[in-house]
mmCIF file with all atom_site columns, C-alpha atoms in Angstrom:
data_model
loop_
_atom_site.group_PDB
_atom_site.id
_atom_site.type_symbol
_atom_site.label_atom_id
_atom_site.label_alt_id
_atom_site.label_comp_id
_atom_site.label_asym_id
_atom_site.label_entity_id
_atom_site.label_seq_id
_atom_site.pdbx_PDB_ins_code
_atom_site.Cartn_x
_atom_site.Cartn_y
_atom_site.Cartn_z
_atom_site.occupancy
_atom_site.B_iso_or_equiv
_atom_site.pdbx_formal_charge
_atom_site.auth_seq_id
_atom_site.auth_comp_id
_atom_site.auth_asym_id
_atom_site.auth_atom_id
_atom_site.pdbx_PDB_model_num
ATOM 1   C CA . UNK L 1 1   ? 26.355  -18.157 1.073   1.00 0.00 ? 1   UNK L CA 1
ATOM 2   C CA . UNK L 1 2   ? 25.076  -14.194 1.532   1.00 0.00 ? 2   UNK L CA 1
ATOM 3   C CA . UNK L 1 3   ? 28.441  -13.515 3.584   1.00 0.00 ? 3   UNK L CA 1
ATOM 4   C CA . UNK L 1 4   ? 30.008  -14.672 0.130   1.00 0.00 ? 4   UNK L CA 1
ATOM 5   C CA . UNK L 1 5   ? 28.177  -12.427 -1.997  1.00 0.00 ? 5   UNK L CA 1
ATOM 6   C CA . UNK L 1 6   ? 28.241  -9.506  0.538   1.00 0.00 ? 6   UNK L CA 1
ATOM 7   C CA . UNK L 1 7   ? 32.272  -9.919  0.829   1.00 0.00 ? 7   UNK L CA 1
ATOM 8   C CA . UNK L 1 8   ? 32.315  -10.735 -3.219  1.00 0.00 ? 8   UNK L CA 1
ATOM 9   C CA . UNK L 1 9   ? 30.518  -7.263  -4.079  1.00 0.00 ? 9   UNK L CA 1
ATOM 10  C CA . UNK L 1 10  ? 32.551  -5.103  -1.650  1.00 0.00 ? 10  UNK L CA 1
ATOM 11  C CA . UNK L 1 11  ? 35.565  -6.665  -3.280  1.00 0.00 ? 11  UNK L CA 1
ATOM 12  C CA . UNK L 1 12  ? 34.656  -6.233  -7.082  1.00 0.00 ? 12  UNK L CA 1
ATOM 13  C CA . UNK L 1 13  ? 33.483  -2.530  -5.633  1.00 0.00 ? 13  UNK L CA 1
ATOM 14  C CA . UNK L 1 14  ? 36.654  -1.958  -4.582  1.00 0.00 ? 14  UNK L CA 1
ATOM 15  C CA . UNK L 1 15  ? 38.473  -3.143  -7.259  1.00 0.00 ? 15  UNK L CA 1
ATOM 16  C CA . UNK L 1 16  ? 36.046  -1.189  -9.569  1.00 0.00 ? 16  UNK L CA 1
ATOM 17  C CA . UNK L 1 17  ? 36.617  1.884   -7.614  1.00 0.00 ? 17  UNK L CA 1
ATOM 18  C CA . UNK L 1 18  ? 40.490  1.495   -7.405  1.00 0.00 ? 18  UNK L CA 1
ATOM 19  C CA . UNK L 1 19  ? 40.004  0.715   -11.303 1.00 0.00 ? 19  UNK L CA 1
ATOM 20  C CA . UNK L 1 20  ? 38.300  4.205   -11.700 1.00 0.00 ? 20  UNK L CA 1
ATOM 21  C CA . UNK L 1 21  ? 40.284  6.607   -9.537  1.00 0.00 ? 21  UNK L CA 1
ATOM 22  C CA . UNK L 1 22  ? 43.507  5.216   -11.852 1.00 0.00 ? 22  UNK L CA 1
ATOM 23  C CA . UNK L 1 23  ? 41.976  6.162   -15.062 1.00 0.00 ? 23  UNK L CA 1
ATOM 24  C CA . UNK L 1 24  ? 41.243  9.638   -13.528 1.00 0.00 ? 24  UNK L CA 1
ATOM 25  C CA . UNK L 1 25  ? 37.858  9.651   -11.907 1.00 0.00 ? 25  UNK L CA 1
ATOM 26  C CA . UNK L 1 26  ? 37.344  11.357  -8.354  1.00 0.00 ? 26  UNK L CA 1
ATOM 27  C CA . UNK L 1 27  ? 36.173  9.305   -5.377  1.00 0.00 ? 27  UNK L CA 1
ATOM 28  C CA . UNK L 1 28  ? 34.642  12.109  -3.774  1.00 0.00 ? 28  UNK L CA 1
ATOM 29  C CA . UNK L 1 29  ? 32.284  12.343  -7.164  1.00 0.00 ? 29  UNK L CA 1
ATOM 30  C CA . UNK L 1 30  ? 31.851  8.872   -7.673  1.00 0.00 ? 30  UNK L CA 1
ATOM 31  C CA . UNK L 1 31  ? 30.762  8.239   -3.989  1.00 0.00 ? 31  UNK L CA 1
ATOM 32  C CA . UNK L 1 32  ? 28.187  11.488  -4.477  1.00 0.00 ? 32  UNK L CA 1
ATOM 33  C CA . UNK L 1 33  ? 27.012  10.309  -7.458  1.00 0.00 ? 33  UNK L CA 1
ATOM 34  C CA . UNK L 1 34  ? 26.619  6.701   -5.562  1.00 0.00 ? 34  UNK L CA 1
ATOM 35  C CA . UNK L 1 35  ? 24.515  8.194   -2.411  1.00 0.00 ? 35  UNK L CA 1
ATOM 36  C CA . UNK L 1 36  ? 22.720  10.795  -4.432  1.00 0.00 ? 36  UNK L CA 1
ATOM 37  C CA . UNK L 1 37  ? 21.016  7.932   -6.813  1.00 0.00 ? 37  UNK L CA 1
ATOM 38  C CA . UNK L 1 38  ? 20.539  6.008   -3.457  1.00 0.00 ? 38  UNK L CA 1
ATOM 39  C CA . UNK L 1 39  ? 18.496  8.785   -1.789  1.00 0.00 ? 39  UNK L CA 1
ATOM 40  C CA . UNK L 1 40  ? 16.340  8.952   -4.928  1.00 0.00 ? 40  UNK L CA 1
ATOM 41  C CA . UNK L 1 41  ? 15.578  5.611   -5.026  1.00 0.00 ? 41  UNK L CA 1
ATOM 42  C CA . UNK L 1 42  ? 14.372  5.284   -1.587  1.00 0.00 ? 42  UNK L CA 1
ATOM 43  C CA . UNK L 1 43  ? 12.193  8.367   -1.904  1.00 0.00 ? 43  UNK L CA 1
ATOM 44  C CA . UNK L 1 44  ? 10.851  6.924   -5.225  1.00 0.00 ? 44  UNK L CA 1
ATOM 45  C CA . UNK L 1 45  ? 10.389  3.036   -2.946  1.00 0.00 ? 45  UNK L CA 1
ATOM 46  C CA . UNK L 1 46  ? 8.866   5.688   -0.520  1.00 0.00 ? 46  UNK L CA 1
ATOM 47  C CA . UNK L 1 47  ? 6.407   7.356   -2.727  1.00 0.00 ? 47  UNK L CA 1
ATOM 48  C CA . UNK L 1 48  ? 5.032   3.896   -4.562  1.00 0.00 ? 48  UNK L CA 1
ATOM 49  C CA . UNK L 1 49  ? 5.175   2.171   -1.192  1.00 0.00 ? 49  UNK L CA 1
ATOM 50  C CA . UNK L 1 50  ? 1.277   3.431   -0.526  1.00 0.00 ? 50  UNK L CA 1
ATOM 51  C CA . UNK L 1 51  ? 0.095   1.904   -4.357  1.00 0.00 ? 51  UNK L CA 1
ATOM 52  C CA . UNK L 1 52  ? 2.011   -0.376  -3.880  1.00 0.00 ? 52  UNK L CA 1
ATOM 53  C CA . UNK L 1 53  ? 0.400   -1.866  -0.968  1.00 0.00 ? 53  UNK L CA 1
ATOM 54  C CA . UNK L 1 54  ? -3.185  -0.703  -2.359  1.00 0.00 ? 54  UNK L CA 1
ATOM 55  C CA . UNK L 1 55  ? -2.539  -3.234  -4.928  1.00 0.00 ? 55  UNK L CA 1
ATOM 56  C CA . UNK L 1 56  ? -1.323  -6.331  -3.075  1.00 0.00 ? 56  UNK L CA 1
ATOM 57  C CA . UNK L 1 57  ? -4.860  -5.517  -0.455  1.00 0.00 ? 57  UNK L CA 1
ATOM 58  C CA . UNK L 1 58  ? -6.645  -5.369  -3.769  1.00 0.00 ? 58  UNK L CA 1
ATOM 59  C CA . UNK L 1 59  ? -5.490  -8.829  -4.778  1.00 0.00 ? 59  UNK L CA 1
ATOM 60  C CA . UNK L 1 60  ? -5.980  -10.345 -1.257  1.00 0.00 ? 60  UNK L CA 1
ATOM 61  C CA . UNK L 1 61  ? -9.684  -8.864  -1.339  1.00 0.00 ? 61  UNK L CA 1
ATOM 62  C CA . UNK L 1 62  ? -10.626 -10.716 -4.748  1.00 0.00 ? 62  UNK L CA 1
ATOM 63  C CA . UNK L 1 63  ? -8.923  -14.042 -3.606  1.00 0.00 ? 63  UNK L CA 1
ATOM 64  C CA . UNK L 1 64  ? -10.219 -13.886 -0.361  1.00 0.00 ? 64  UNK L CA 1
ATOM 65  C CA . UNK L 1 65  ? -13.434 -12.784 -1.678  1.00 0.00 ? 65  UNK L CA 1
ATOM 66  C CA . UNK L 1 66  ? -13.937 -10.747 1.960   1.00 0.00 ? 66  UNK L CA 1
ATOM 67  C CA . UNK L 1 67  ? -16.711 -8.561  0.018   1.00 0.00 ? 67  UNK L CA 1
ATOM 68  C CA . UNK L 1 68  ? -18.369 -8.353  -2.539  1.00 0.00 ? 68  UNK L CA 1
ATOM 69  C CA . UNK L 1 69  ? -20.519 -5.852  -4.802  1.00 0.00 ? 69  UNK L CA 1
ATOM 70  C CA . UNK L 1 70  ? -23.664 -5.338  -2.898  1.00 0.00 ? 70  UNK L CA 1
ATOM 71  C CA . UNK L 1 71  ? -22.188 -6.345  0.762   1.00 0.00 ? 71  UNK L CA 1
ATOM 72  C CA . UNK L 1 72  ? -22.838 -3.961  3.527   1.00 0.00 ? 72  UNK L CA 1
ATOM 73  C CA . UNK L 1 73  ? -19.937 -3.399  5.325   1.00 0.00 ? 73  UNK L CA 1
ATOM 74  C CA . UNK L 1 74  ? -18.242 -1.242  8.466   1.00 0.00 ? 74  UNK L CA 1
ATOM 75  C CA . UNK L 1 75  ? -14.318 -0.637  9.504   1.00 0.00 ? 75  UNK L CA 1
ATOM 76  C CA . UNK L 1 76  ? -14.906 0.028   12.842  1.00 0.00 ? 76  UNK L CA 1
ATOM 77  C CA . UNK L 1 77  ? -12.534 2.519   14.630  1.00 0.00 ? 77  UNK L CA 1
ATOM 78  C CA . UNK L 1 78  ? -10.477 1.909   17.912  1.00 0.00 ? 78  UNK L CA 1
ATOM 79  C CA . UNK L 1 79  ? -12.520 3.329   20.647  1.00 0.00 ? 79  UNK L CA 1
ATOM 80  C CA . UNK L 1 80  ? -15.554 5.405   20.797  1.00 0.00 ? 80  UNK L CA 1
ATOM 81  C CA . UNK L 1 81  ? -15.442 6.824   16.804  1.00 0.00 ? 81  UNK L CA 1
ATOM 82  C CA . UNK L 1 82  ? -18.001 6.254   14.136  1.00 0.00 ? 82  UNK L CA 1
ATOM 83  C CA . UNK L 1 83  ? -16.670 3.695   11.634  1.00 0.00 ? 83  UNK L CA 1
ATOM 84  C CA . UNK L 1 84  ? -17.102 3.986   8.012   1.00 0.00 ? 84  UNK L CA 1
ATOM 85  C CA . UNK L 1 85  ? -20.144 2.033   7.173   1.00 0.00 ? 85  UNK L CA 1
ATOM 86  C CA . UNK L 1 86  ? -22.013 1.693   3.536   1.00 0.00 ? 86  UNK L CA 1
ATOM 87  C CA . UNK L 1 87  ? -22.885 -0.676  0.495   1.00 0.00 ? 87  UNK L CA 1
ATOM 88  C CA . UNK L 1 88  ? -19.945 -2.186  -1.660  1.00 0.00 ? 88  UNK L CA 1
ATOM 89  C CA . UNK L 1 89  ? -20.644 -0.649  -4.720  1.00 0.00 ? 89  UNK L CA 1
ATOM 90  C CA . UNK L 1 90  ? -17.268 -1.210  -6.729  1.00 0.00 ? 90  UNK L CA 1
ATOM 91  C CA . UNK L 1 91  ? -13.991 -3.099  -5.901  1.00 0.00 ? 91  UNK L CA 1
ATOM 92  C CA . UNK L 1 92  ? -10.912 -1.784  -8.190  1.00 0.00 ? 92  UNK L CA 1
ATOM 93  C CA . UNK L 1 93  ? -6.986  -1.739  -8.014  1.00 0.00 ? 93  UNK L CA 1
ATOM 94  C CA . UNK L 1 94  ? -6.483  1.108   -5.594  1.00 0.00 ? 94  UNK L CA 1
ATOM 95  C CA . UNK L 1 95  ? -9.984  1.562   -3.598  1.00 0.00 ? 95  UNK L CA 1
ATOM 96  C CA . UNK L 1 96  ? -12.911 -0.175  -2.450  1.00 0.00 ? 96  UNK L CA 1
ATOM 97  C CA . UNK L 1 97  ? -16.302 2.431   -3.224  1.00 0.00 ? 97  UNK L CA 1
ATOM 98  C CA . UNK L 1 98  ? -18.927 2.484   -1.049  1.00 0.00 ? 98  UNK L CA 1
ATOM 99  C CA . UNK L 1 99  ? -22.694 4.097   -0.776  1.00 0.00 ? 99  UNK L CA 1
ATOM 100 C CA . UNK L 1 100 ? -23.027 5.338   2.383   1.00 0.00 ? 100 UNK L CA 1
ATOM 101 C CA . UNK L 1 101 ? -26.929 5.935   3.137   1.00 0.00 ? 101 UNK L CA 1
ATOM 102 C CA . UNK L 1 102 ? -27.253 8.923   5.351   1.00 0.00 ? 102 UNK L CA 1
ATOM 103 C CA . UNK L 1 103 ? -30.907 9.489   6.945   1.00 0.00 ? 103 UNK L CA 1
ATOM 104 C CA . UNK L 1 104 ? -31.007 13.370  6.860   1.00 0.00 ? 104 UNK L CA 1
ATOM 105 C CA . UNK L 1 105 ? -28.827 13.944  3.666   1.00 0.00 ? 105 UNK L CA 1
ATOM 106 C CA . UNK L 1 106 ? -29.474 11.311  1.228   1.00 0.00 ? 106 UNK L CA 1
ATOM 107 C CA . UNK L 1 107 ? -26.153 9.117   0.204   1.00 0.00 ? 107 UNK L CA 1
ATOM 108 C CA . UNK L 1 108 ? -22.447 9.673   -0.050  1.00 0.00 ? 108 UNK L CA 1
ATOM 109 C CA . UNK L 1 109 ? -20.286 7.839   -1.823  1.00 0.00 ? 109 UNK L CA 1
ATOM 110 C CA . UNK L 1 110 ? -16.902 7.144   0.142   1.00 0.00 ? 110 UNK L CA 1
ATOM 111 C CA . UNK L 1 111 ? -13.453 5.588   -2.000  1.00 0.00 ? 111 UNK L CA 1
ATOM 112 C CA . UNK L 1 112 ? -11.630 3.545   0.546   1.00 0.00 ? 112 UNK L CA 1
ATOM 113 C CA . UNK L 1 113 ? -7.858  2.507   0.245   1.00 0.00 ? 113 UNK L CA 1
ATOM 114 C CA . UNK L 1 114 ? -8.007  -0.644  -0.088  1.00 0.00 ? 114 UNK L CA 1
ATOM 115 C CA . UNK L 1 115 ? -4.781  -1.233  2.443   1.00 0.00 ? 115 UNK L CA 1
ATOM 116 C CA . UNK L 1 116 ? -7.289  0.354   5.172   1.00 0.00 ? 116 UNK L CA 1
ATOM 117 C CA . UNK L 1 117 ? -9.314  -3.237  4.710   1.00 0.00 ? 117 UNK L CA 1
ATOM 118 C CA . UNK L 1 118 ? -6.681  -4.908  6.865   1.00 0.00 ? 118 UNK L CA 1
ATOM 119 C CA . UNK L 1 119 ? -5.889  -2.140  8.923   1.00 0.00 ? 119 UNK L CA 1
ATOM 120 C CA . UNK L 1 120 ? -8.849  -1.746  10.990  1.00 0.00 ? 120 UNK L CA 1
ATOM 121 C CA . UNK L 1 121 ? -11.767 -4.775  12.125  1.00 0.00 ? 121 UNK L CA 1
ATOM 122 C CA . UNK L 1 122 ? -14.473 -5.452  9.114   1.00 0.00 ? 122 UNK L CA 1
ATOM 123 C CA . UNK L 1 123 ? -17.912 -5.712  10.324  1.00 0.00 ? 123 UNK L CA 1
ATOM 124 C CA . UNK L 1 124 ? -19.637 -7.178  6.936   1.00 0.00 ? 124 UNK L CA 1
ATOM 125 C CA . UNK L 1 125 ? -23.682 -8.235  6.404   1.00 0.00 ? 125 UNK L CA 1
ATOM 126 C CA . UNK L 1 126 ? -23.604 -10.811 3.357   1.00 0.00 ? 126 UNK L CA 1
ATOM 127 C CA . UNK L 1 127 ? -27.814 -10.362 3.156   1.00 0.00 ? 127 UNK L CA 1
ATOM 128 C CA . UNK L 1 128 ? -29.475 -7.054  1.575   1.00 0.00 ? 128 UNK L CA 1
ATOM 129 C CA . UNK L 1 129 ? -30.082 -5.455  5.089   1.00 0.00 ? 129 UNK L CA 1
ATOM 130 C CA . UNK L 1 130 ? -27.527 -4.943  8.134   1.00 0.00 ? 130 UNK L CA 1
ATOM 131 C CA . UNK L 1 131 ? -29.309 -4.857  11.870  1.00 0.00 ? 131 UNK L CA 1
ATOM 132 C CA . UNK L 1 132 ? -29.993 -1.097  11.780  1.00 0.00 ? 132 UNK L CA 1
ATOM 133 C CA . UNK L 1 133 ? -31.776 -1.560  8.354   1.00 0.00 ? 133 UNK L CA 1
ATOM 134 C CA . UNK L 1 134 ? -33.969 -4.011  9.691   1.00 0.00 ? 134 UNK L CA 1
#
């Protein structure tokens, strides 16, 4: 069935480019014309492709109900790095905001990509206080 369509396009292609170089259109130009809109597409696939993906993590996190508002979460790194660690404090379309208490400095607030959620291990404390808080 694809093999049909594939071999079906490239002929009515053909026959459209044949069609085209008779009434007095260049190949050369139609084939630049051809790759050039190509090239832009995929940059444009490209540039989306990181909202894109925020937006499908941002559905998966309100089905899947991971976190929510008020949660205490980490994304722990690989190895021996600090993870990000703070309190859910908004979940939208394109990041996840947290409050990240600091002892010496007060508190941060930190927008996350939502994509990062299922990029790295979530360490998440459903109750008002994680261990360290205790």
């Amino acid at each position: 069935m694809l093999t049909t369509r594939v071999v079906a396009f490239v002929v009515y292609g053909g026959a459209m480019l044949w069609a085209l170089e008779r009434l007095g259109v260049s190949g050369t130009v139609l084939w630049t014309a051809l790759t050039g809109f190509a090239a832009v597409g995929a940059v444009a696939f490209f540039a989306a492709w990181s909202v894109l993906s925020n937006l499908f993590c941002a559905l998966l996190i309100f089905t899947t109900r991971a976190f929510r508002p008020g949660d205490l979460i980490e994304l722990i790194e690989s190895g021996d790095k600090p993870g990000i660690r703070g309190r859910v404090l908004d979940i939208n379309l394109v990041y996840t905001t947290l409050v990240e208490a600091d002892a010496g400095t007060g508190s941060h607030t930190l927008q996350v990509p939502n994509s990062l959620f299922f990029q790295r291990v979530l360490r998440h404390w459903r109750d008002t206080s994680s261990p360290a808080e205790r």
